[in-house]
PDB file of C-alpha atoms in Angstrom:
ATOM      1  CA  ASP A  22       2.807  13.868  10.762  1.00 69.00           C
ATOM      2  CA  VAL A  23       1.100  13.216   7.477  1.00 67.00           C
ATOM      3  CA  LYS A  24      -2.542  12.504   7.913  1.00 89.00           C
ATOM      4  CA  VAL A  25      -4.732  10.754   5.374  1.00 95.00           C
ATOM      5  CA  THR A  26      -8.348  10.343   6.376  1.00 95.00           C
ATOM      6  CA  GLN A  27     -11.123   8.364   4.768  1.00 96.00           C
ATOM      7  CA  SER A  28     -14.772   9.215   5.203  1.00 91.00           C
ATOM      8  CA  SER A  29     -15.934   5.828   6.484  1.00 92.00           C
ATOM      9  CA  ARG A  30     -14.302   2.808   8.117  1.00 93.00           C
ATOM     10  CA  TYR A  31     -17.167   0.470   7.272  1.00 95.00           C
ATOM     11  CA  LEU A  32     -19.818   0.776   4.592  1.00 97.00           C
ATOM     12  CA  VAL A  33     -22.625  -1.534   3.504  1.00 97.00           C
ATOM     13  CA  LYS A  34     -24.357  -0.869   0.188  1.00 97.00           C
ATOM     14  CA  ARG A  35     -26.806  -2.678  -2.045  1.00 97.00           C
ATOM     15  CA  THR A  36     -26.095  -3.905  -5.556  1.00 98.00           C
ATOM     16  CA  GLY A  37     -26.684  -1.142  -8.088  1.00 97.00           C
ATOM     17  CA  GLU A  38     -26.209   1.745  -5.659  1.00 97.00           C
ATOM     18  CA  LYS A  39     -23.841   4.596  -6.441  1.00 97.00           C
ATOM     19  CA  VAL A  40     -21.094   4.705  -3.841  1.00 97.00           C
ATOM     20  CA  PHE A  41     -18.737   7.546  -2.952  1.00 97.00           C
ATOM     21  CA  LEU A  42     -15.550   7.004  -0.982  1.00 97.00           C
ATOM     22  CA  GLU A  43     -13.814  10.176   0.137  1.00 97.00           C
ATOM     23  CA  CYS A  44     -10.180  10.722   0.990  1.00 97.00           C
ATOM     24  CA  VAL A  45      -8.507  13.830   2.373  1.00 97.00           C
ATOM     25  CA  GLN A  46      -4.804  14.491   2.990  1.00 96.00           C
ATOM     26  CA  ASP A  47      -3.291  17.392   4.870  1.00 94.00           C
ATOM     27  CA  MET A  48       0.277  17.475   3.545  1.00 89.00           C
ATOM     28  CA  ASP A  49      -0.196  19.298   0.253  1.00 89.00           C
ATOM     29  CA  HIS A  50       0.911  16.190  -1.669  1.00 90.00           C
ATOM     30  CA  GLU A  51       0.609  16.254  -5.441  1.00 89.00           C
ATOM     31  CA  ASN A  52      -0.138  12.561  -5.842  1.00 90.00           C
ATOM     32  CA  MET A  53      -3.106  10.619  -4.528  1.00 94.00           C
ATOM     33  CA  PHE A  54      -4.025   6.986  -5.050  1.00 95.00           C
ATOM     34  CA  TRP A  55      -6.885   4.548  -4.612  1.00 97.00           C
ATOM     35  CA  TYR A  56      -6.170   0.860  -4.035  1.00 96.00           C
ATOM     36  CA  ARG A  57      -8.270  -2.135  -3.262  1.00 96.00           C
ATOM     37  CA  GLN A  58      -6.899  -4.809  -0.961  1.00 95.00           C
ATOM     38  CA  ASP A  59      -7.983  -8.435  -1.228  1.00 93.00           C
ATOM     39  CA  PRO A  60      -6.541 -11.463   0.590  1.00 87.00           C
ATOM     40  CA  GLY A  61      -3.617 -12.986  -1.259  1.00 84.00           C
ATOM     41  CA  LEU A  62      -3.624 -10.283  -3.919  1.00 88.00           C
ATOM     42  CA  GLY A  63      -2.009  -7.497  -1.932  1.00 89.00           C
ATOM     43  CA  LEU A  64      -2.896  -3.985  -2.991  1.00 92.00           C
ATOM     44  CA  ARG A  65      -3.957  -3.253  -6.531  1.00 93.00           C
ATOM     45  CA  LEU A  66      -4.030   0.249  -7.933  1.00 94.00           C
ATOM     46  CA  ILE A  67      -7.412   1.440  -9.175  1.00 97.00           C
ATOM     47  CA  TYR A  68      -6.728   5.073 -10.117  1.00 96.00           C
ATOM     48  CA  PHE A  69      -4.273   7.767  -9.240  1.00 93.00           C
ATOM     49  CA  SER A  70      -4.029  11.502  -9.659  1.00 93.00           C
ATOM     50  CA  TYR A  71      -0.926  13.642  -9.894  1.00 89.00           C
ATOM     51  CA  ASP A  72      -2.690  17.010  -9.933  1.00 88.00           C
ATOM     52  CA  VAL A  73      -6.064  18.628  -9.500  1.00 91.00           C
ATOM     53  CA  LYS A  74      -8.512  17.488 -12.183  1.00 88.00           C
ATOM     54  CA  MET A  75      -5.943  14.997 -13.497  1.00 90.00           C
ATOM     55  CA  LYS A  76      -6.406  11.244 -13.267  1.00 93.00           C
ATOM     56  CA  GLU A  77      -4.735   8.125 -14.565  1.00 92.00           C
ATOM     57  CA  LYS A  78      -6.011   4.575 -14.713  1.00 94.00           C
ATOM     58  CA  GLY A  79      -4.272   2.045 -12.579  1.00 92.00           C
ATOM     59  CA  ASP A  80      -4.263  -1.703 -12.999  1.00 91.00           C
ATOM     60  CA  ILE A  81      -7.957  -2.367 -12.275  1.00 95.00           C
ATOM     61  CA  PRO A  82     -10.039   0.724 -13.189  1.00 96.00           C
ATOM     62  CA  GLU A  83     -13.089  -1.106 -14.548  1.00 96.00           C
ATOM     63  CA  GLY A  84     -16.261  -0.268 -12.639  1.00 96.00           C
ATOM     64  CA  TYR A  85     -14.700   2.755 -10.912  1.00 98.00           C
ATOM     65  CA  SER A  86     -14.244   6.443 -11.552  1.00 97.00           C
ATOM     66  CA  VAL A  87     -12.538   9.205  -9.582  1.00 97.00           C
ATOM     67  CA  SER A  88     -12.751  12.906  -8.979  1.00 97.00           C
ATOM     68  CA  ARG A  89     -10.176  15.389  -7.802  1.00 96.00           C
ATOM     69  CA  GLU A  90     -11.556  18.911  -7.628  1.00 95.00           C
ATOM     70  CA  LYS A  91      -9.230  20.095  -4.848  1.00 95.00           C
ATOM     71  CA  LYS A  92      -5.648  19.154  -4.165  1.00 94.00           C
ATOM     72  CA  GLU A  93      -6.356  17.675  -0.762  1.00 96.00           C
ATOM     73  CA  ARG A  94      -9.370  15.565  -1.725  1.00 97.00           C
ATOM     74  CA  PHE A  95      -9.647  12.485  -3.946  1.00 97.00           C
ATOM     75  CA  SER A  96     -12.914  10.637  -4.361  1.00 97.00           C
ATOM     76  CA  LEU A  97     -13.531   7.119  -5.607  1.00 98.00           C
ATOM     77  CA  ILE A  98     -16.901   6.468  -7.216  1.00 98.00           C
ATOM     78  CA  LEU A  99     -18.585   3.153  -7.846  1.00 97.00           C
ATOM     79  CA  GLU A 100     -21.233   4.055 -10.408  1.00 94.00           C
ATOM     80  CA  SER A 101     -23.257   0.883  -9.852  1.00 97.00           C
ATOM     81  CA  ALA A 102     -21.935  -1.239  -7.032  1.00 97.00           C
ATOM     82  CA  SER A 103     -21.617  -4.973  -7.560  1.00 97.00           C
ATOM     83  CA  THR A 104     -20.888  -7.793  -5.136  1.00 97.00           C
ATOM     84  CA  ASN A 105     -17.411  -8.332  -6.634  1.00 97.00           C
ATOM     85  CA  GLN A 106     -16.513  -4.845  -5.448  1.00 98.00           C
ATOM     86  CA  THR A 107     -16.772  -5.965  -1.845  1.00 98.00           C
ATOM     87  CA  SER A 108     -13.280  -5.231  -0.583  1.00 97.00           C
ATOM     88  CA  MET A 109     -11.039  -3.034   1.557  1.00 96.00           C
ATOM     89  CA  TYR A 110     -10.317   0.292  -0.129  1.00 97.00           C
ATOM     90  CA  LEU A 111      -7.183   2.207   0.799  1.00 96.00           C
ATOM     91  CA  CYS A 112      -6.369   5.765  -0.118  1.00 96.00           C
ATOM     92  CA  ALA A 113      -2.795   7.064  -0.164  1.00 94.00           C
ATOM     93  CA  SER A 114      -0.996  10.298  -0.875  1.00 93.00           C
ATOM     94  CA  GLY A 115       2.611  11.000  -1.727  1.00 89.00           C
ATOM     95  CA  ILE A 116       5.189  13.163  -3.375  1.00 79.00           C
ATOM     96  CA  SER A 117       7.401  11.948  -6.150  1.00 69.00           C
ATOM     97  CA  LYS A 118      10.895  13.196  -6.342  1.00 63.00           C
ATOM     98  CA  LEU A 119      14.256  11.622  -6.891  1.00 58.00           C
ATOM     99  CA  TYR A 120      14.849   8.839  -4.370  1.00 54.00           C
ATOM    100  CA  SER A 121      11.508   9.293  -2.704  1.00 61.00           C
ATOM    101  CA  TYR A 122       8.341   7.551  -3.743  1.00 74.00           C
ATOM    102  CA  GLU A 123       6.861   7.007  -0.332  1.00 81.00           C
ATOM    103  CA  GLN A 124       3.138   6.853   0.030  1.00 88.00           C
ATOM    104  CA  TYR A 125       1.120   7.555   3.163  1.00 91.00           C
ATOM    105  CA  PHE A 126      -2.001   5.532   3.706  1.00 93.00           C
ATOM    106  CA  GLY A 127      -5.370   6.157   5.258  1.00 95.00           C
ATOM    107  CA  PRO A 128      -6.991   3.612   7.602  1.00 94.00           C
ATOM    108  CA  GLY A 129      -9.104   2.064   4.861  1.00 95.00           C
ATOM    109  CA  THR A 130     -12.805   1.629   4.154  1.00 96.00           C
ATOM    110  CA  ARG A 131     -14.207  -1.871   4.293  1.00 96.00           C
ATOM    111  CA  LEU A 132     -17.034  -1.923   1.752  1.00 97.00           C
ATOM    112  CA  THR A 133     -19.594  -4.697   1.632  1.00 97.00           C
ATOM    113  CA  VAL A 134     -21.979  -4.854  -1.321  1.00 98.00           C
ATOM    114  CA  THR A 135     -25.003  -7.079  -0.758  1.00 97.00           C
TER     115      THR A 135
ATOM    116  CA  ALA B  27       5.300  -4.532 -16.023  1.00 70.00           C
ATOM    117  CA  GLN B  28       6.661  -4.627 -12.525  1.00 77.00           C
ATOM    118  CA  SER B  29       5.944  -7.622 -10.340  1.00 88.00           C
ATOM    119  CA  VAL B  30       6.674  -8.328  -6.698  1.00 92.00           C
ATOM    120  CA  THR B  31       6.534 -11.817  -5.228  1.00 94.00           C
ATOM    121  CA  GLN B  32       6.332 -12.586  -1.541  1.00 95.00           C
ATOM    122  CA  LEU B  33       7.017 -16.210  -0.654  1.00 93.00           C
ATOM    123  CA  GLY B  34       4.598 -17.474   1.961  1.00 91.00           C
ATOM    124  CA  SER B  35       1.250 -15.882   2.643  1.00 93.00           C
ATOM    125  CA  HIS B  36       1.465 -16.854   6.327  1.00 95.00           C
ATOM    126  CA  VAL B  37       4.454 -17.173   8.641  1.00 96.00           C
ATOM    127  CA  SER B  38       4.332 -18.388  12.227  1.00 97.00           C
ATOM    128  CA  VAL B  39       7.217 -17.635  14.589  1.00 97.00           C
ATOM    129  CA  SER B  40       7.805 -18.030  18.295  1.00 97.00           C
ATOM    130  CA  GLU B  41       8.372 -14.971  20.426  1.00 97.00           C
ATOM    131  CA  GLY B  42      12.126 -14.284  20.488  1.00 97.00           C
ATOM    132  CA  ALA B  43      12.803 -16.191  17.254  1.00 97.00           C
ATOM    133  CA  LEU B  44      14.095 -14.802  13.975  1.00 97.00           C
ATOM    134  CA  VAL B  45      11.565 -13.301  11.602  1.00 97.00           C
ATOM    135  CA  LEU B  46      12.375 -13.742   7.906  1.00 97.00           C
ATOM    136  CA  LEU B  47       9.996 -12.558   5.194  1.00 98.00           C
ATOM    137  CA  ARG B  48      10.998 -13.122   1.580  1.00 97.00           C
ATOM    138  CA  CYS B  49      10.481 -10.745  -1.309  1.00 96.00           C
ATOM    139  CA  ASN B  50      11.620 -10.895  -4.914  1.00 95.00           C
ATOM    140  CA  TYR B  51      11.126  -8.034  -7.327  1.00 93.00           C
ATOM    141  CA  SER B  52      11.279  -7.687 -11.075  1.00 87.00           C
ATOM    142  CA  SER B  53      14.486  -6.265 -12.315  1.00 70.00           C
ATOM    143  CA  SER B  54      14.508  -2.581 -13.138  1.00 68.00           C
ATOM    144  CA  VAL B  55      16.930   0.285 -13.058  1.00 67.00           C
ATOM    145  CA  PRO B  56      16.908   1.591 -10.436  1.00 69.00           C
ATOM    146  CA  PRO B  57      14.857  -0.566  -8.078  1.00 80.00           C
ATOM    147  CA  TYR B  58      13.197   1.523  -5.405  1.00 88.00           C
ATOM    148  CA  LEU B  59      11.980  -0.981  -2.821  1.00 92.00           C
ATOM    149  CA  PHE B  60       9.814  -0.698   0.274  1.00 94.00           C
ATOM    150  CA  TRP B  61       8.421  -2.758   3.106  1.00 96.00           C
ATOM    151  CA  TYR B  62       5.124  -1.707   4.651  1.00 96.00           C
ATOM    152  CA  VAL B  63       3.357  -3.130   7.701  1.00 96.00           C
ATOM    153  CA  GLN B  64      -0.378  -3.237   8.332  1.00 95.00           C
ATOM    154  CA  TYR B  65      -1.605  -3.772  11.871  1.00 93.00           C
ATOM    155  CA  PRO B  66      -5.173  -5.002  12.342  1.00 88.00           C
ATOM    156  CA  ASN B  67      -7.794  -2.478  11.269  1.00 83.00           C
ATOM    157  CA  GLN B  68      -5.207   0.075  10.206  1.00 87.00           C
ATOM    158  CA  GLY B  69      -3.707   1.426   7.019  1.00 89.00           C
ATOM    159  CA  LEU B  70      -0.195   0.662   5.822  1.00 93.00           C
ATOM    160  CA  GLN B  71       2.826   2.137   7.575  1.00 93.00           C
ATOM    161  CA  LEU B  72       6.286   2.393   6.036  1.00 92.00           C
ATOM    162  CA  LEU B  73       8.829   0.105   7.734  1.00 95.00           C
ATOM    163  CA  LEU B  74      11.853   0.849   5.580  1.00 94.00           C
ATOM    164  CA  LYS B  75      12.964   1.682   2.074  1.00 92.00           C
ATOM    165  CA  TYR B  76      15.866   1.148  -0.288  1.00 91.00           C
ATOM    166  CA  THR B  77      16.580   3.787  -2.889  1.00 85.00           C
ATOM    167  CA  THR B  78      20.328   4.004  -3.271  1.00 81.00           C
ATOM    168  CA  GLY B  79      23.522   3.520  -1.285  1.00 83.00           C
ATOM    169  CA  ALA B  80      23.995   0.943   1.453  1.00 87.00           C
ATOM    170  CA  THR B  81      22.370  -2.376   0.633  1.00 89.00           C
ATOM    171  CA  LEU B  82      21.493  -3.167   4.245  1.00 95.00           C
ATOM    172  CA  VAL B  83      18.637  -0.922   5.260  1.00 95.00           C
ATOM    173  CA  LYS B  84      17.453  -0.435   8.815  1.00 96.00           C
ATOM    174  CA  GLY B  85      13.881   0.439   9.590  1.00 94.00           C
ATOM    175  CA  ILE B  86      11.590   0.984  12.510  1.00 94.00           C
ATOM    176  CA  ASN B  87      10.845  -1.520  15.277  1.00 93.00           C
ATOM    177  CA  GLY B  88      14.147  -3.392  14.812  1.00 96.00           C
ATOM    178  CA  PHE B  89      13.490  -4.550  11.251  1.00 97.00           C
ATOM    179  CA  GLU B  90      16.057  -4.510   8.491  1.00 97.00           C
ATOM    180  CA  ALA B  91      16.225  -5.610   4.872  1.00 97.00           C
ATOM    181  CA  GLU B  92      19.033  -6.408   2.493  1.00 95.00           C
ATOM    182  CA  PHE B  93      18.972  -5.492  -1.164  1.00 94.00           C
ATOM    183  CA  LYS B  94      20.634  -8.182  -3.310  1.00 93.00           C
ATOM    184  CA  LYS B  95      20.726  -7.180  -6.944  1.00 90.00           C
ATOM    185  CA  SER B  96      22.117 -10.531  -8.146  1.00 90.00           C
ATOM    186  CA  GLU B  97      19.162 -12.342  -6.593  1.00 92.00           C
ATOM    187  CA  THR B  98      16.574  -9.577  -7.230  1.00 92.00           C
ATOM    188  CA  SER B  99      15.651  -9.978  -3.573  1.00 95.00           C
ATOM    189  CA  PHE B 100      14.777  -7.660  -0.705  1.00 96.00           C
ATOM    190  CA  HIS B 101      14.139  -9.938   2.276  1.00 97.00           C
ATOM    191  CA  LEU B 102      12.969  -8.496   5.597  1.00 98.00           C
ATOM    192  CA  THR B 103      14.379  -9.722   8.907  1.00 98.00           C
ATOM    193  CA  LYS B 104      14.126  -9.092  12.611  1.00 98.00           C
ATOM    194  CA  PRO B 105      16.439 -10.984  14.991  1.00 97.00           C
ATOM    195  CA  SER B 106      13.911 -11.448  17.772  1.00 97.00           C
ATOM    196  CA  ALA B 107      10.155 -11.459  17.273  1.00 97.00           C
ATOM    197  CA  HIS B 108       7.864  -9.653  19.664  1.00 96.00           C
ATOM    198  CA  MET B 109       4.163 -10.206  20.128  1.00 96.00           C
ATOM    199  CA  SER B 110       3.556  -6.713  18.760  1.00 95.00           C
ATOM    200  CA  ASP B 111       5.064  -7.777  15.409  1.00 97.00           C
ATOM    201  CA  ALA B 112       1.916  -9.734  14.572  1.00 97.00           C
ATOM    202  CA  ALA B 113       0.678  -7.987  11.440  1.00 97.00           C
ATOM    203  CA  GLU B 114       0.627  -8.246   7.667  1.00 96.00           C
ATOM    204  CA  TYR B 115       3.720  -7.178   5.767  1.00 97.00           C
ATOM    205  CA  PHE B 116       3.869  -5.965   2.193  1.00 95.00           C
ATOM    206  CA  CYS B 117       6.871  -5.630  -0.073  1.00 95.00           C
ATOM    207  CA  SER B 118       6.584  -3.091  -2.875  1.00 93.00           C
ATOM    208  CA  GLN B 119       8.504  -1.669  -5.781  1.00 91.00           C
ATOM    209  CA  ALA B 120       8.243   1.824  -7.214  1.00 86.00           C
ATOM    210  CA  ALA B 121       8.005   2.634 -10.883  1.00 78.00           C
ATOM    211  CA  GLY B 122       7.521   6.314 -11.554  1.00 73.00           C
ATOM    212  CA  ASN B 123       4.771   7.562  -9.277  1.00 73.00           C
ATOM    213  CA  LYS B 124       3.284   4.125  -8.734  1.00 82.00           C
ATOM    214  CA  LEU B 125       3.934   1.292  -6.318  1.00 87.00           C
ATOM    215  CA  THR B 126       3.464  -2.370  -7.154  1.00 89.00           C
ATOM    216  CA  PHE B 127       2.764  -4.579  -4.137  1.00 92.00           C
ATOM    217  CA  GLY B 128       3.353  -8.204  -3.354  1.00 93.00           C
ATOM    218  CA  GLY B 129       0.518 -10.357  -2.081  1.00 93.00           C
ATOM    219  CA  GLY B 130       1.426  -9.826   1.565  1.00 94.00           C
ATOM    220  CA  THR B 131       2.662 -12.094   4.358  1.00 96.00           C
ATOM    221  CA  ARG B 132       0.714 -12.405   7.571  1.00 96.00           C
ATOM    222  CA  VAL B 133       2.921 -12.962  10.615  1.00 97.00           C
ATOM    223  CA  LEU B 134       1.650 -14.832  13.660  1.00 97.00           C
ATOM    224  CA  VAL B 135       3.770 -14.665  16.801  1.00 97.00           C
ATOM    225  CA  LYS B 136       3.356 -17.522  19.284  1.00 96.00           C
ATOM    226  CA  PRO B 137       4.118 -16.952  22.973  1.00 94.00           C
TER     227      PRO B 137
END
């Protein structure tokens, strides 16, 4: 079974703090993704990476950055946390090949910024 | 840009009744379509997918979905709801490496 793990299930941070969310996958997938999930908005893509040291902006990259130094690990960074970044953050990994664009999700990190 | 619309943010069904969750996608060639389920305090789990071939797709836990190109729809159904089906369901569409998600539909199952 594919396993995607996230470093924390719950996190509380103060406004202005630098926040690191870590994600690790064990299936040697090329692609990794960070989403935020908000009620009524579904999942929105923040950043994704299709290879080590490569990154692409998603639909809502403002206020976030990412790092992928190893294939299995993808980090999301909030340089200066703000209250509007309070949300559920989901990491996913996947392969992309013809007829298969499945993604496998971690359990999520619920971040509260006070 | 791709867009996915799920009609109804909340659906309430009685145990044993039909579950019907509606999803419309933006037209693209080809449309790779997915339904994911999220149980409380968990990540998303793939229920089923349509990529090519048969338009009626069967998934896990008795769910199925029908791809209708003329209606740009990919509605999810289950003939008989079970209490364990209470969860949030997301329809999504693939474009390249990326998935675009609908807003989600939360299903409540009444005994």
